[in-house]
PDB file of C-alpha atoms in Angstrom:
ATOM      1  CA  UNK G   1      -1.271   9.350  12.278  1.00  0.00           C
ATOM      2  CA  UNK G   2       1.417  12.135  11.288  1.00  0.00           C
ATOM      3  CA  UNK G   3      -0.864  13.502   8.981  1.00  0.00           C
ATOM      4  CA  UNK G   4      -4.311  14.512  10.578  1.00  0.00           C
ATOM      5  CA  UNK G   5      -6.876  15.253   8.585  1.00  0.00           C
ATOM      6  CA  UNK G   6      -9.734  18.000  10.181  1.00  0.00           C
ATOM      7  CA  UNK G   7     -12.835  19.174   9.579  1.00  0.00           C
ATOM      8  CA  UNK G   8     -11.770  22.659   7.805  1.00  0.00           C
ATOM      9  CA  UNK G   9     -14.556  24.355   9.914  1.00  0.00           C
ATOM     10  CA  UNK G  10     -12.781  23.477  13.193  1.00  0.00           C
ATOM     11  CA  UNK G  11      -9.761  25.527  12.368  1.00  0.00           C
ATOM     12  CA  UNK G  12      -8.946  28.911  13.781  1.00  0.00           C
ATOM     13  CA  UNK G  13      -5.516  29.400  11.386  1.00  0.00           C
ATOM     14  CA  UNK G  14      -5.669  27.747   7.638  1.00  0.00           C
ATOM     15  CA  UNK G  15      -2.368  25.845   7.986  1.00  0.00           C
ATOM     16  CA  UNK G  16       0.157  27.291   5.227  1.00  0.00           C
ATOM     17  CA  UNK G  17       3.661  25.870   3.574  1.00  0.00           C
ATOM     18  CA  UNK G  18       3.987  22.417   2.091  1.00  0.00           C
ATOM     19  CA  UNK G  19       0.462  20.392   1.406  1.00  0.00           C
ATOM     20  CA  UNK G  20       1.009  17.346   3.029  1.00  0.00           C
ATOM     21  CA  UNK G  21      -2.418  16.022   0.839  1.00  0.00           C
ATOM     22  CA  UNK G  22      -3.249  16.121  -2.401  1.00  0.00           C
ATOM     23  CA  UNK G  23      -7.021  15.137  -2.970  1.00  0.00           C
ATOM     24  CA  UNK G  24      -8.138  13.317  -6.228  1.00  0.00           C
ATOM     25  CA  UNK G  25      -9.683  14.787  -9.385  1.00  0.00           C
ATOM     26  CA  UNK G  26     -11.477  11.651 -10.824  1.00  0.00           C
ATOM     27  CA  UNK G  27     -12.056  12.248 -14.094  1.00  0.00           C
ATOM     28  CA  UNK G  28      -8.622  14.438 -15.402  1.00  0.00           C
ATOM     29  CA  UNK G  29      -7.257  11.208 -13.322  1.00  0.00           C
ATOM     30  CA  UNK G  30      -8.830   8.072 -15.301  1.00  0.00           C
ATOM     31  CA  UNK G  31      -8.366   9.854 -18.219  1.00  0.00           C
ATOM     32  CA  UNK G  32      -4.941  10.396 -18.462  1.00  0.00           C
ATOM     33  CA  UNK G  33      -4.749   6.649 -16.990  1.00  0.00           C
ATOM     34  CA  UNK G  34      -6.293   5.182 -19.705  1.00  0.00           C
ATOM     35  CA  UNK G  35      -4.271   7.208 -22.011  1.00  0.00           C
ATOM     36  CA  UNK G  36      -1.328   6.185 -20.534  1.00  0.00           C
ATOM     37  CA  UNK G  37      -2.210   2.652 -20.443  1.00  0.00           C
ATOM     38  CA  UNK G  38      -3.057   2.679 -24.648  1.00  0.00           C
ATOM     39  CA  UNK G  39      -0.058   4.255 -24.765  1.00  0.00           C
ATOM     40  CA  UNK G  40       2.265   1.561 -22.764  1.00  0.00           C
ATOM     41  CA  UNK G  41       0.689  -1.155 -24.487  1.00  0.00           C
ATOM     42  CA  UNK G  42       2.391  -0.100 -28.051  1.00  0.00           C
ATOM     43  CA  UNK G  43       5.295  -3.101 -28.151  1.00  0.00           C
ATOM     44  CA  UNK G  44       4.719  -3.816 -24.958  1.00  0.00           C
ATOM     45  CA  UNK G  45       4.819  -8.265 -24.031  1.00  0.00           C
ATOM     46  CA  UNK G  46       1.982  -7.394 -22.335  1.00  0.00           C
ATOM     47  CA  UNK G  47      -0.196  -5.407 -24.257  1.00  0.00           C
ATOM     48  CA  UNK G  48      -3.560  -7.553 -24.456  1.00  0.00           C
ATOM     49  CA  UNK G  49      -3.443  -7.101 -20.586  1.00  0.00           C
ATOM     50  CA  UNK G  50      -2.623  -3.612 -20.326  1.00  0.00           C
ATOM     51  CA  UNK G  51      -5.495  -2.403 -23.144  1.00  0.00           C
ATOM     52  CA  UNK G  52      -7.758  -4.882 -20.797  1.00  0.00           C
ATOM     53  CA  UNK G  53      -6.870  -2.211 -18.165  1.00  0.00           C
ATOM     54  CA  UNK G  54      -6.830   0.508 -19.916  1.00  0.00           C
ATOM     55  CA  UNK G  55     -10.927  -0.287 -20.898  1.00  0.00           C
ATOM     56  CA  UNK G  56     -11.685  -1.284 -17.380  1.00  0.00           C
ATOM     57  CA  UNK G  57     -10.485   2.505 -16.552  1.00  0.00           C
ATOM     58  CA  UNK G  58     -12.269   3.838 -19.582  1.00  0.00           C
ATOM     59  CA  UNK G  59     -15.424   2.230 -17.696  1.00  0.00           C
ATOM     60  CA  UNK G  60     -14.668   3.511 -14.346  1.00  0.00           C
ATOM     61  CA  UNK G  61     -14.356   7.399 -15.871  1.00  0.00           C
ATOM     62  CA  UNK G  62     -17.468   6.935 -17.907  1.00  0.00           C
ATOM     63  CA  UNK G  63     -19.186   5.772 -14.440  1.00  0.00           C
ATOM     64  CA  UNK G  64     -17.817   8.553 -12.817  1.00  0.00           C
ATOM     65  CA  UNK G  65     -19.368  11.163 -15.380  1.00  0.00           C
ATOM     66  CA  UNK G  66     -22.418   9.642 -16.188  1.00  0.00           C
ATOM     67  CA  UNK G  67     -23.420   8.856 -11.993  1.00  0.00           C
ATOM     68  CA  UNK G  68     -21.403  10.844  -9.713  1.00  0.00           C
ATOM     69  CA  UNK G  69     -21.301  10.433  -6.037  1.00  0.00           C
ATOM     70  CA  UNK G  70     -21.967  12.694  -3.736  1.00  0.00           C
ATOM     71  CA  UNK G  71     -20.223  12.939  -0.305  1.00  0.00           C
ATOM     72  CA  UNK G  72     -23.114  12.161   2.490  1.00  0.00           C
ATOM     73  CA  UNK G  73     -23.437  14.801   5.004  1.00  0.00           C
ATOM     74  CA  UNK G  74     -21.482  12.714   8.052  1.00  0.00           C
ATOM     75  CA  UNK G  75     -20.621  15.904  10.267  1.00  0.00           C
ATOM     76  CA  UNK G  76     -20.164  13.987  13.489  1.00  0.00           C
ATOM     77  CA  UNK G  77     -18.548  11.158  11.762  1.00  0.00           C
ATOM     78  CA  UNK G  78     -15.835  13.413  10.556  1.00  0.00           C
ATOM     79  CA  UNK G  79     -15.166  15.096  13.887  1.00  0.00           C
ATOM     80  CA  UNK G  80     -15.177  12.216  15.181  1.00  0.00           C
ATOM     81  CA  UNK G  81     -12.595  10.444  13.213  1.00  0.00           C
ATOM     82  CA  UNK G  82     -10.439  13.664  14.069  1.00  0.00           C
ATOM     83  CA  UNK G  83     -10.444  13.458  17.416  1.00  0.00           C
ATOM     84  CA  UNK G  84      -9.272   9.615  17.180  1.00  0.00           C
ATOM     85  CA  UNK G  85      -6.495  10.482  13.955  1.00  0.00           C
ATOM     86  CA  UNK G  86      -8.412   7.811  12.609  1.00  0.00           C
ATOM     87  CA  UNK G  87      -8.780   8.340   8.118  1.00  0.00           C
ATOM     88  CA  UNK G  88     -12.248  10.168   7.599  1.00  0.00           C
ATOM     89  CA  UNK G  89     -13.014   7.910   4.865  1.00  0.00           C
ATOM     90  CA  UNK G  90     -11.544   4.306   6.480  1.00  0.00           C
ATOM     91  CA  UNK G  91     -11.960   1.655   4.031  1.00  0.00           C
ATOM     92  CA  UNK G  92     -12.871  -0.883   6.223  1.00  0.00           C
ATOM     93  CA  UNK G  93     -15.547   1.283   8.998  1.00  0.00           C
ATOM     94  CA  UNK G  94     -17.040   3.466   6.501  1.00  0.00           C
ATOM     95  CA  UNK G  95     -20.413   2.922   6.114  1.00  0.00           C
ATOM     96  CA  UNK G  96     -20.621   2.079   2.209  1.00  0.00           C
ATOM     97  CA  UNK G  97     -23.997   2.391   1.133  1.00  0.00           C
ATOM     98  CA  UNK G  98     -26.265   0.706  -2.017  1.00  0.00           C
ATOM     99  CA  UNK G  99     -24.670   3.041  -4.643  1.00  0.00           C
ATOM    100  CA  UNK G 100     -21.127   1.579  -4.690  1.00  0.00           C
ATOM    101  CA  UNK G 101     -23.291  -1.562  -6.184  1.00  0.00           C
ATOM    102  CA  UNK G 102     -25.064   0.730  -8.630  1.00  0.00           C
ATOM    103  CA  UNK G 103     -21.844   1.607 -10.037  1.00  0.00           C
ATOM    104  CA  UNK G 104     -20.063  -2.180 -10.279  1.00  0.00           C
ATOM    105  CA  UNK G 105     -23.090  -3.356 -12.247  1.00  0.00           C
ATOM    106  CA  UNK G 106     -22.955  -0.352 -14.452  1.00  0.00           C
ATOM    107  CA  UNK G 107     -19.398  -0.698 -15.242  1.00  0.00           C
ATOM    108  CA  UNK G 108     -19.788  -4.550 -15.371  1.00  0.00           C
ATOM    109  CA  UNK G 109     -22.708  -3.996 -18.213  1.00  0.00           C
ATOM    110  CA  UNK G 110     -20.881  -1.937 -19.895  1.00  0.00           C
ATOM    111  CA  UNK G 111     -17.765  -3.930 -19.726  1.00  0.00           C
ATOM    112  CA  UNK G 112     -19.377  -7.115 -20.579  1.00  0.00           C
ATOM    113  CA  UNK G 113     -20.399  -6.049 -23.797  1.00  0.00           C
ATOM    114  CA  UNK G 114     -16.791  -3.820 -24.708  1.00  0.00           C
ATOM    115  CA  UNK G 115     -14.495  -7.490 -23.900  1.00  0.00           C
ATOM    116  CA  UNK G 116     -14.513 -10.947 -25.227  1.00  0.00           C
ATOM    117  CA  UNK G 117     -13.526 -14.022 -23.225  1.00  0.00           C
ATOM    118  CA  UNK G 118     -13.257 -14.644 -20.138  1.00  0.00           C
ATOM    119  CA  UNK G 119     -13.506 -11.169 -18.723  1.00  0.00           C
ATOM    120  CA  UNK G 120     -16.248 -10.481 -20.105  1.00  0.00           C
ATOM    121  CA  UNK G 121     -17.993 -13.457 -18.879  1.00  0.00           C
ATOM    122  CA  UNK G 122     -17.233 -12.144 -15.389  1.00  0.00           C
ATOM    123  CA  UNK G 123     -18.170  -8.877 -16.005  1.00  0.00           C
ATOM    124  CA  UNK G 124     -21.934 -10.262 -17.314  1.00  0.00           C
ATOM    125  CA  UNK G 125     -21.295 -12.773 -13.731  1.00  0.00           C
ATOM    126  CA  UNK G 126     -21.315  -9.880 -11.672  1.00  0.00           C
ATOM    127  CA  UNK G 127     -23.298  -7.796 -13.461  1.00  0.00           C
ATOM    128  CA  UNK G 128     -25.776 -10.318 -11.987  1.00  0.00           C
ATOM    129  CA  UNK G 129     -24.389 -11.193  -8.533  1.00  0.00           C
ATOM    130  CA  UNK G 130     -26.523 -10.578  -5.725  1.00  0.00           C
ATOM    131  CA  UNK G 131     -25.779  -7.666  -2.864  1.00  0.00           C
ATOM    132  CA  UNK G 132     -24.756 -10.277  -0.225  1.00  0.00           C
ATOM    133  CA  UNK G 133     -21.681 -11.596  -2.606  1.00  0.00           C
ATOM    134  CA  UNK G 134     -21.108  -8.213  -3.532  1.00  0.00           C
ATOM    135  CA  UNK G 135     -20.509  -7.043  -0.241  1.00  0.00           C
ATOM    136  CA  UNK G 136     -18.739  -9.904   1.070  1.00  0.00           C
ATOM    137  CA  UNK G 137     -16.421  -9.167  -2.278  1.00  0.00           C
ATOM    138  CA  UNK G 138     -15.558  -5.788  -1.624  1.00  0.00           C
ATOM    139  CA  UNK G 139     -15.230  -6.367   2.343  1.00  0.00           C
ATOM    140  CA  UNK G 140     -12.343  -8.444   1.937  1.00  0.00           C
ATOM    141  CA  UNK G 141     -10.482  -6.742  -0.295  1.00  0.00           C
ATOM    142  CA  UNK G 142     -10.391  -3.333   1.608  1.00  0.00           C
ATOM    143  CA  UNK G 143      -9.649  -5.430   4.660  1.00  0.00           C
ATOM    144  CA  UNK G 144      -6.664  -7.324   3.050  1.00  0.00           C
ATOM    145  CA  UNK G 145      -8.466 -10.541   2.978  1.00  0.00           C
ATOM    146  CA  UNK G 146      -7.352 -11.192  -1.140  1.00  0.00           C
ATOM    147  CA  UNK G 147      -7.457 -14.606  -1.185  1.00  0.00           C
ATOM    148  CA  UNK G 148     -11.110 -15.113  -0.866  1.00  0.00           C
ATOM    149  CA  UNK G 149     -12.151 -13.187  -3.746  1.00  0.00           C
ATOM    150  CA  UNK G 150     -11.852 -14.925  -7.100  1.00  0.00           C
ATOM    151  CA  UNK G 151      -8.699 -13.155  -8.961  1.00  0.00           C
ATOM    152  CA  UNK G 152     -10.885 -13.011 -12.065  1.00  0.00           C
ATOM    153  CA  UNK G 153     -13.625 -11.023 -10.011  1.00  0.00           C
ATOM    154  CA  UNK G 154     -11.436  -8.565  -7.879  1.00  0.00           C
ATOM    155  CA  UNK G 155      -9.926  -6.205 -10.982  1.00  0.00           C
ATOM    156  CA  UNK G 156     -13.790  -5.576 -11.407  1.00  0.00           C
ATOM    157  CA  UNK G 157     -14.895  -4.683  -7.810  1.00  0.00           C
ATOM    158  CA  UNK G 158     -11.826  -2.841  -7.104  1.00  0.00           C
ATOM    159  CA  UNK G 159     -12.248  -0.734 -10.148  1.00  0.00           C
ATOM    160  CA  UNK G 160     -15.706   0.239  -8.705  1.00  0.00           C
ATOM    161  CA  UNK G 161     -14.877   0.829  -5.065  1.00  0.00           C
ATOM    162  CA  UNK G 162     -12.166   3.010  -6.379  1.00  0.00           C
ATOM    163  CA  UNK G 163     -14.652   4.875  -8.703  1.00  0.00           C
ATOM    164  CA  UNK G 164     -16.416   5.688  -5.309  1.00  0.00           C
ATOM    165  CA  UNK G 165     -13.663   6.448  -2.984  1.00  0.00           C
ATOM    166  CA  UNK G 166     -12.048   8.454  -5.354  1.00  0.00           C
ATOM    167  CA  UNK G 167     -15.069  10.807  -5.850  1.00  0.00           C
ATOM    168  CA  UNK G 168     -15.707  10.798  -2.218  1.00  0.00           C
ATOM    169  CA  UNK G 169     -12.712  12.035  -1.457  1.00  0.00           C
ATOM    170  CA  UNK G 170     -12.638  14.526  -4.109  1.00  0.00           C
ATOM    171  CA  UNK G 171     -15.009  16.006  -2.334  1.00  0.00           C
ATOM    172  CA  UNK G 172     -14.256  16.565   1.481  1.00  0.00           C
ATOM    173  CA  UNK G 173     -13.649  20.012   2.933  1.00  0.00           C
ATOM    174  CA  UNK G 174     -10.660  18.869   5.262  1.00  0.00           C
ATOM    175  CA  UNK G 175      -6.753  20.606   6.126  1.00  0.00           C
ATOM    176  CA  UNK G 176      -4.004  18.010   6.569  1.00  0.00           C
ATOM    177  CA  UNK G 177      -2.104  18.593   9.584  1.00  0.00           C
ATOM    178  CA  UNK G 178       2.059  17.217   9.293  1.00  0.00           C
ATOM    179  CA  UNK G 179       2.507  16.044  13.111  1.00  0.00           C
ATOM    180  CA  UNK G 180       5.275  14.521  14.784  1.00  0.00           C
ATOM    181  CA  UNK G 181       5.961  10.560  14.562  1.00  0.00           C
ATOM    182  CA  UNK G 182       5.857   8.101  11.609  1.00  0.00           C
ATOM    183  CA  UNK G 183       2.956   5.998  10.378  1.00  0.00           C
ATOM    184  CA  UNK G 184       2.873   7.962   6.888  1.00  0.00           C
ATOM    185  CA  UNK G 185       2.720   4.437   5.234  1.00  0.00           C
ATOM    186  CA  UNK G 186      -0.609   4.359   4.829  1.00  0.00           C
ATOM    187  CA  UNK G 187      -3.223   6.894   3.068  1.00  0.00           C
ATOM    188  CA  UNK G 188      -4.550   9.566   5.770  1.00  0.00           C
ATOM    189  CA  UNK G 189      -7.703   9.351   3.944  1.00  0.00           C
ATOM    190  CA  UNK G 190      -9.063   5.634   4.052  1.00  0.00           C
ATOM    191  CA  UNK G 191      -6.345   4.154   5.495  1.00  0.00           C
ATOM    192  CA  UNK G 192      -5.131   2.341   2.169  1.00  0.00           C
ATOM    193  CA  UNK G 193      -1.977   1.110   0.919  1.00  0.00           C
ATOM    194  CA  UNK G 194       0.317   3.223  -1.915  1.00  0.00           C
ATOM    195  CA  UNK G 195       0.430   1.393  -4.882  1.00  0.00           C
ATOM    196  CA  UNK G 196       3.605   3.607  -6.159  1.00  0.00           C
ATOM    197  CA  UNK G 197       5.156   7.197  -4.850  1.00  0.00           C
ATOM    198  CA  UNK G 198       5.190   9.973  -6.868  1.00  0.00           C
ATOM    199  CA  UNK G 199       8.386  12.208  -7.368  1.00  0.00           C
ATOM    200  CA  UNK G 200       6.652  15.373  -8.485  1.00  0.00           C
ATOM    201  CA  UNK G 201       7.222  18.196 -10.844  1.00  0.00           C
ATOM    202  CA  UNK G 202       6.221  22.287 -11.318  1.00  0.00           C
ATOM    203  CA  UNK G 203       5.437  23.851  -7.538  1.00  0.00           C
ATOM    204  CA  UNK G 204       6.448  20.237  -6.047  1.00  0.00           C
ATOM    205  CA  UNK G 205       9.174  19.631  -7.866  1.00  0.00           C
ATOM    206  CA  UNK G 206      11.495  16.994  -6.488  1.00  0.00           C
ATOM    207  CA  UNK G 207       8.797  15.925  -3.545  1.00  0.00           C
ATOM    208  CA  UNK G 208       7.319  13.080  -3.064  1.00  0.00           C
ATOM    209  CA  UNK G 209       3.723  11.898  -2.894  1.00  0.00           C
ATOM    210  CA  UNK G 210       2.581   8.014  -2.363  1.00  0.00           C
ATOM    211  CA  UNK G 211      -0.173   7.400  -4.201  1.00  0.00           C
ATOM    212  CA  UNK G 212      -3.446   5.165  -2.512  1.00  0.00           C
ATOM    213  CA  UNK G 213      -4.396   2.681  -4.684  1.00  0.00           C
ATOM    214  CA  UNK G 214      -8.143   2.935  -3.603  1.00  0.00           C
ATOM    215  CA  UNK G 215      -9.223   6.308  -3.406  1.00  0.00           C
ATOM    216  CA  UNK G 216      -6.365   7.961  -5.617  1.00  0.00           C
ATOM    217  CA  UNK G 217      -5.103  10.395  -3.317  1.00  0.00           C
ATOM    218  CA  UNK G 218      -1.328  11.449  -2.759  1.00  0.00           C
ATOM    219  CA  UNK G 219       0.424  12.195   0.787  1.00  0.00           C
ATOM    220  CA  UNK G 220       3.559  14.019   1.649  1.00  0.00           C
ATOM    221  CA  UNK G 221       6.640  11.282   2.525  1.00  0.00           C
ATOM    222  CA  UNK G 222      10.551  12.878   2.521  1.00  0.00           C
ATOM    223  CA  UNK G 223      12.721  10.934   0.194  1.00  0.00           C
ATOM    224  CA  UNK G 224      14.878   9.481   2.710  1.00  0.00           C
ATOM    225  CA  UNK G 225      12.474   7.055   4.594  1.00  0.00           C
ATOM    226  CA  UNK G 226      11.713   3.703   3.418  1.00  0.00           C
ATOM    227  CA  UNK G 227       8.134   3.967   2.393  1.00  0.00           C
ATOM    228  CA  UNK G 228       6.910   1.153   4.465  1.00  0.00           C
ATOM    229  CA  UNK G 229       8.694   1.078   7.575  1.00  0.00           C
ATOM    230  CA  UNK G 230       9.954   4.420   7.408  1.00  0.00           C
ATOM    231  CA  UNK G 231      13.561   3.705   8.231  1.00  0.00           C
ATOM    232  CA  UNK G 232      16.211   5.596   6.585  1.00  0.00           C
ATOM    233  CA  UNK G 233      19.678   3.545   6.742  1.00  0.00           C
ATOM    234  CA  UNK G 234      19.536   1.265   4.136  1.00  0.00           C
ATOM    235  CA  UNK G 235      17.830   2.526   1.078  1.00  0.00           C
ATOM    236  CA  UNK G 236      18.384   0.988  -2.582  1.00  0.00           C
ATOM    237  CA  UNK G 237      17.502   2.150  -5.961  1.00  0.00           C
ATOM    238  CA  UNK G 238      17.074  -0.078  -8.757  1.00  0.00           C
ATOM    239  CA  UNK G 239      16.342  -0.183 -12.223  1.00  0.00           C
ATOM    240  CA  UNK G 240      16.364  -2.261 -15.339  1.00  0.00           C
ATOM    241  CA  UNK G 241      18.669  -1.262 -18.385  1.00  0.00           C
ATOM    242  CA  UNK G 242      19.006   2.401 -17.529  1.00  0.00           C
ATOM    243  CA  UNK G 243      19.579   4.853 -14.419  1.00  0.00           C
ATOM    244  CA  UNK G 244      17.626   7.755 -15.780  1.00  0.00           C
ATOM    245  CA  UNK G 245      14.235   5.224 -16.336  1.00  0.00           C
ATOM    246  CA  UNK G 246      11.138   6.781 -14.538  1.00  0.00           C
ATOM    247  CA  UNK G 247      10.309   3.961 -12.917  1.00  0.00           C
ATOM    248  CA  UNK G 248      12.680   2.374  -9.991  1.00  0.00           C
ATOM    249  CA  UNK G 249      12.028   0.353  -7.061  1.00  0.00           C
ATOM    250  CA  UNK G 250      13.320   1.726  -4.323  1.00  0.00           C
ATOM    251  CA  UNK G 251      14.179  -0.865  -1.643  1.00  0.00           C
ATOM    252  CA  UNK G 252      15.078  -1.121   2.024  1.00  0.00           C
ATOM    253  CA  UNK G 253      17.553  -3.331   4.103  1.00  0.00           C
ATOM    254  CA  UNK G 254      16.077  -2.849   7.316  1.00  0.00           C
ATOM    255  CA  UNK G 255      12.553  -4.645   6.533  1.00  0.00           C
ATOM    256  CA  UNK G 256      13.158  -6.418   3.325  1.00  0.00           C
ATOM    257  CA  UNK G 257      10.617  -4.278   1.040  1.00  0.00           C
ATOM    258  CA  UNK G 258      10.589  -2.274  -2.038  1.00  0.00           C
ATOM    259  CA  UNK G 259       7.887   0.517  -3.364  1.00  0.00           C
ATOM    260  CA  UNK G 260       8.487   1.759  -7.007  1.00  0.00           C
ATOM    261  CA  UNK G 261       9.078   5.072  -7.698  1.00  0.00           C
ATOM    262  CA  UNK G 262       7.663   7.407 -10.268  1.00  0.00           C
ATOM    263  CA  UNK G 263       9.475  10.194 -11.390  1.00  0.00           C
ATOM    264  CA  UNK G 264       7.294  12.661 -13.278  1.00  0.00           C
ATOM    265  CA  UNK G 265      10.547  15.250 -14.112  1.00  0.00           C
ATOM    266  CA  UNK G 266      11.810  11.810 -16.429  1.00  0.00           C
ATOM    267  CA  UNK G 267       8.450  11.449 -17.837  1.00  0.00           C
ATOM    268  CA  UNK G 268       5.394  13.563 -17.521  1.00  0.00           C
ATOM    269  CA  UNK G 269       3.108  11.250 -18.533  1.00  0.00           C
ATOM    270  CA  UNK G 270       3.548   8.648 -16.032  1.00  0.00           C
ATOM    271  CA  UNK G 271       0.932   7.410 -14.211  1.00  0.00           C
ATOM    272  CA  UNK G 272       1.402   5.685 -10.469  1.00  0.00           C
ATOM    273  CA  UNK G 273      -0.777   2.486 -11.598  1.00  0.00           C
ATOM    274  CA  UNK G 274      -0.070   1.951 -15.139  1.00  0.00           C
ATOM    275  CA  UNK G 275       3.418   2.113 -15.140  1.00  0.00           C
ATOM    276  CA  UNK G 276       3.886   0.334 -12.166  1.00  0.00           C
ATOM    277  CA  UNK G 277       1.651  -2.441 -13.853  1.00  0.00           C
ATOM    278  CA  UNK G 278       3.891  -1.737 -16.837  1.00  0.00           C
ATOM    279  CA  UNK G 279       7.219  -2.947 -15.200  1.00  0.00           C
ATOM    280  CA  UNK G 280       6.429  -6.191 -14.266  1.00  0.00           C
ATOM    281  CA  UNK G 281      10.147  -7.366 -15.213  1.00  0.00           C
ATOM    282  CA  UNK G 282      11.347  -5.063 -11.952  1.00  0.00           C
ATOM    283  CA  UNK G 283       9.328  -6.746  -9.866  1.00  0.00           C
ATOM    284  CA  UNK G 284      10.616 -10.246 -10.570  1.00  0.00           C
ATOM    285  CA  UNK G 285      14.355  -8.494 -10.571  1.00  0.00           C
ATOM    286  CA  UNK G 286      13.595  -7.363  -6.691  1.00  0.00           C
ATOM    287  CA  UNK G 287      12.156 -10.655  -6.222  1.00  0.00           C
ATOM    288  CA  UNK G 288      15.071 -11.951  -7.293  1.00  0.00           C
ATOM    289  CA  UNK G 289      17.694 -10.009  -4.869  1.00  0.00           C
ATOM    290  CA  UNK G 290      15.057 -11.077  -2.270  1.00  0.00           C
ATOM    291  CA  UNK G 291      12.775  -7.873  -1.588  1.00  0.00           C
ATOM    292  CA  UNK G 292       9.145  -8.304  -0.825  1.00  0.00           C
ATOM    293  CA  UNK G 293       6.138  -5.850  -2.705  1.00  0.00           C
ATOM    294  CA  UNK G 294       4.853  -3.743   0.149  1.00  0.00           C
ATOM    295  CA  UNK G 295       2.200  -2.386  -2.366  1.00  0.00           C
ATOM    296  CA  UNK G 296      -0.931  -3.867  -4.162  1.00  0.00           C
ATOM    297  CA  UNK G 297      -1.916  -2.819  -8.110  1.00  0.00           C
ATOM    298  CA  UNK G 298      -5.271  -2.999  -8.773  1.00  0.00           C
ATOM    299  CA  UNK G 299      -4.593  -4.930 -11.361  1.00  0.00           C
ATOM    300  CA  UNK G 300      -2.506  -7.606  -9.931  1.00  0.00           C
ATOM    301  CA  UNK G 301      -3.804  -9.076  -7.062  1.00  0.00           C
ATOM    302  CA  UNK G 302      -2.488 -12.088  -5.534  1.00  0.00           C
ATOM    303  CA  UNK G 303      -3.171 -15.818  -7.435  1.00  0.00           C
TER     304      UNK G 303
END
């Protein structure tokens, strides 16, 4: 990968300039998420299902406070993954363990009580479900396998892998190492999709950060590459009613897909996941002129 991620005990030099990786603080995170959802869902045409969201990321900070995670102690493991470039927290090989279940029923408990309808009949389902289903659940969504998880049941389990990831990665005591070569497309630290890129403000102002829809965290990609295939010939930008609107897709000619783009310096406030949830209508525009989603929302997974 062009970013590698080490063991911050294996380095002789600290590296020093631009942080290629910005690690995830949890709680500040889903709190200003939920926020931000409440606060899209004013006049919005899809409000009910944005305040759903915004209360399924109420649950995941309250599961975060009230049973944090601790990072095992997986020395080799890390070193290991260094030596390969593979992510130290890989979604698919890491080694999940019971307490990723802990926290789904938790949050479907609480969640079960908090909705009405339909959700929160799946919340009390798999509140309920046994470990095998579970696992099987969460298995194929980190490997891409969407389909064969009810679309009712995967907001849920996503919410509480994320819960975990993100604190796990909060936690590791790693340096991010730029490198020659492409393959920034995916998250250096699990090896997850973006689900938007960030154009940041204050010390990073005008950089951008993709942000991993699983375990939160933000990595360094110039503005000039296509997030997905990295090319840089034929970029679009696109918006709705108005050029200065903090959310545009950007697209590319050369593979065919599009990423949205958050810019923070047009809106402080904005939030990679919400407001990417929040413009729906750019999606089906890009759809439209015939560009492909190369990202996944937690919230809107396929069927």
């Amino acid at each position: 990968m062009s970013i590698r991620i080490v063991p911050v005990e294996t380095l002789v030099q600290q590296p020093t300039g631009l942080d290629p990786l910005l690690l995830p603080r949890p709680t500040e995170l889903y709190r200003a998420r939920a926020a931000r959802l409440h606060s899209l869902a004013a006049q919005h045409p899809m409000g009910d299902y944005l305040r759903l969201a915004a209360r399924i990321v109420e649950a995941q900070l309250g599961l975060v406070m009230r049973q944090p995670v601790l990072l095992p102690e997986r020395g080799d493991y890390f070193r290991q993954c260094a030596e390969h470039g593979l992510p130290p927290l890989g979604a698919v090989a890491w080694p999940r363990e019971a307490l990723w279940r802990e926290g789904l029923r938790a949050l479907c408990r609480e969640l079960a009580q908090a909705l009405t309808g339909p959700a929160a009949e799946v919340a009390a389902r798999l509140a309920e479900a046994p470990d095998a289903l579970l696992e099987g659940y969460a298995q194929d969504l980190l490997s891409g396998q969407y389909e064969r998880v009810p679309v009712g049941e995967a907001p849920f389990v996503w919410a509480a892998l994320a819960a975990h990831f993100s604190q796990l990665a909060s936690q590791l005591k790693v340096a991010a190492i730029p490198e020659p070569g492409d393959h920034r497309h995916l998250c250096p630290v699990c090896g997850s999709a973006p689900v938007a890129s960030m154009q940041q403000i204050g010390a990073r102002s005008g950089l951008r950060y993709l942000h991993c829809g699983l375990c939160e965290s933000e990595w360094h990609l110039v503005r000039a590459k296509c997030s997905n295939c990295e090319d840089s010939r034929d970029l679009g930008y696109w918006s709705l009613d108005d050029r200065e609107a903090a959310v545009r897709a950007e697209s590319c000619g050369a593979c065919g897909s599009y990423l949205k783009l958050v810019s923070l310096d047009r809106d402080a406030a904005a939030d990679a996941v919400a407001d990417d949830l929040a413009t729906l209508a750019l999606d089906a525009r890009m759809e439209e002129e015939g560009f492909a989603r190369s990202s996944l929302n937690p919230f809107l997974f396929p069927g």
